[in-house]
Amino acid sequence: MITHENGVFLLQNPAISLLLRVSPRGLLEQLHFGGSVTLADARAMTSLVGPGWGCGILLEESDSESCPDVRPLAWSGSGRGDYRESPLELAGQSTDLRYAGFRIFDGIAPMESGLPQATGPAETLEIIMEQEGLGLKLYFTLFDTAITRRCVLENTGNSSVTIQKIMSMVMDLPGNYEMTTFDGGWIAEMRKHTLPVQDSRVVNESVTGFSSNRHNPGFLLSEIGATEDAGRVYGFNLVYTGNHYGAAQRSLQGLTRVVQGISPSNFAWELQPGGRFETPEAVMTWSDEGFGGMSRNMHTFVNQHIVPEYWRYHLRPVLYNDWEGCMFDFNQRILLNLAKKAKDLGCELFVLDDGWFGQRNDDKAGLGDYSVNKKKLPSGLKGLADRIRAMGMEFGLWFEPESVNMDSDLYRKHPDWALTDEFAPIQGRHQLLLDLTKPEVRDYIVENVSSILDTAGITYVKWDMNRHSVALGAKAHDYILGLYDVLGRIFKPRPQVLLESCSSGGNRFDLGMLCFGPQIWCSDDTDPIERLTIQGSLSYLYPQSTFGAHVSAAPHAQTLRTTPLTTRGNVSFFGCLGYELDLNHLLPVEEKEIQAQTALYKQYRRCFQFGTFYRLENGWQVTDGDITMACIFSGCRPAAPGYDYLRLKGLKKGKTYHFRSRPQTLRLGQFGSLVKHVAPVNLNPNGIILRTADKHLTLPDGEHTGTATGGALAAGIPMLPAFRGSGYDKQQRTQLDFGSSLYIIEG
Ligand code: DGJ
């Protein structure tokens, strides 16, 4: 609900509230953002507003409250006495926008520039600010677990102005905070870093042209001492795929100024008289249930308001992707053989990745061309897709439409379509970007991708993009608007096509891309131990339904680490499950394990994909109604293991739950000469008997079932003892390094 009373605005629902006040000088103040407050609370809070101290410049000499530098503000100018970070900078001029009116309405304020935004039930407050020659509309939209903010700047004067910086939101929060950001690079996305916010600015920014794997646009502010389950934590994110900027800095008065928007680095946008500029939408949430509570608010928001309507809570298929198994080296026979195997293992969708078109036999050629490589696929895409559908699987396809290789027919015909600056072209992965600011380039992509989707009956698209940009500032923003235009024109008329975006893995894991397709490829690093970090960090800001999570081969291509197949499965369960490895190399015991994995995942898919997510001390938990799935990840095994506990969250204390561990198996071969500990007879570890037995036979491991109250499960119940040189016992966890135990708990 949004209410207005004497220049005070309260946005409030049971989860969150925001309190704004128009000051006597027309500044927009933010008196509260956080837990739910009522109108009566708001009245009391408003009456307690004092003048602030440490005033420098007064907007009105006689009014001690008119010092912009010390007020808690929800908007501010530049060059007019607020010396904290400004949300708006115009070349060569100050800005001093003051309150001029408001509107409250149901729903959202639709974007006019093509930027994506949150949709669904909501209520919006529009605050109108003005100064001579400029109008500003600030939009505050109240959703169930988050509030979004954005603004529109209008040139109401007679001469053009240049926007050098315009943030989507600015706010001042009382208190001391730490800022958590998620940084990294290719195959090392989402490293979590936390810094104290003090008097120097802490910045989270990307200037690669995209939201980037270097610094995810989402960041957190937590009060000092906040934990996973307690303490006040704010979450911020941006519905945008381009360069972004977020920053926090504490003032002498103890207010933390927070801003978020498009990166101002090299940004310069010419706004002609009558022109308007829309910022992307910033998302803000809050919880006093620690990082976990904040994450769950973000998850609900993304699942309900960001991903395309068709895919909201729509179950995702188990897929097989041929990339890590084949790379560029395949033909129709190889693919059909893999498809048959994938189907037998329980996959529902077959995805053909890179290499199906033009002269694309490695990553040096062919990007930009859409003609199917008939040498590899003599019956074309439709022929292949039809055969795969006849096996009972859907067919999906990889595209990288934004890029071009210089060795391609497209580049030879239209070298001017590549995105360049005044210097010689610079390549990334042997490719250039296409200039999506050009309508003819966008039309080329839309026509080609659409016609392939329609003729081959494709129901899934992996939309890849494998380099950073060269475009700066305004051009980078124009590119992103071009990208959104292309995505909208292809996928809005085809809502049932499942779009998974990808950018060298997680180089564009952002809410902008999620508005067009409900899932994103998290990383080219599919080693499950690395994925614990990557998916674990993503879980702060994004729900598990958005994670493309695949089981791949061990030893792993990026780390050379060997991990149990069960753990590879268990990690991928907490996302949209897929398999990406050469299925011809699987042993019979591995095939059986994968069949069991896909069967279990399908049975509990709703819980895995859309259940309420909890980060546990040593694992992850999802709960959907009476069903809970929890996985404990063991890491490196110590020689003398201590007690491990299954400690769950969010269950009903007095209720009784049955729990059971997912049947796990042990391969005989993994014990080498110690096989005598686990097998009834003493076998030569290098002999044919053990080598053959290893392919076909397994031993049950870690069988644990029982009944416990929610209270006991919250306090923690002891797990089965771990192997400690203790021989074989199926009621112990005889796990190797990086083992894991998945529990199914039913109320
Ligand atoms: C990068 C992606 O992240 C991979 O999954 C794969 O699709 C390759 N591109 C293909 O070139």
Short mmCIF file of C-alpha atoms in Angstrom, two decimals, residues 420-426:
data_model
loop_
_atom_site.label_atom_id
_atom_site.label_comp_id
_atom_site.label_asym_id
_atom_site.label_seq_id
_atom_site.Cartn_x
_atom_site.Cartn_y
_atom_site.Cartn_z
CA THR A 420 34.43 -0.53 -33.86
CA ASP A 421 35.89 2.65 -32.49
CA GLU A 422 38.41 4.98 -34.13
CA PHE A 423 41.22 2.42 -33.78
CA ALA A 424 41.91 -0.85 -35.61
CA PRO A 425 39.47 -3.63 -34.60
CA ILE A 426 40.47 -5.58 -31.49
#
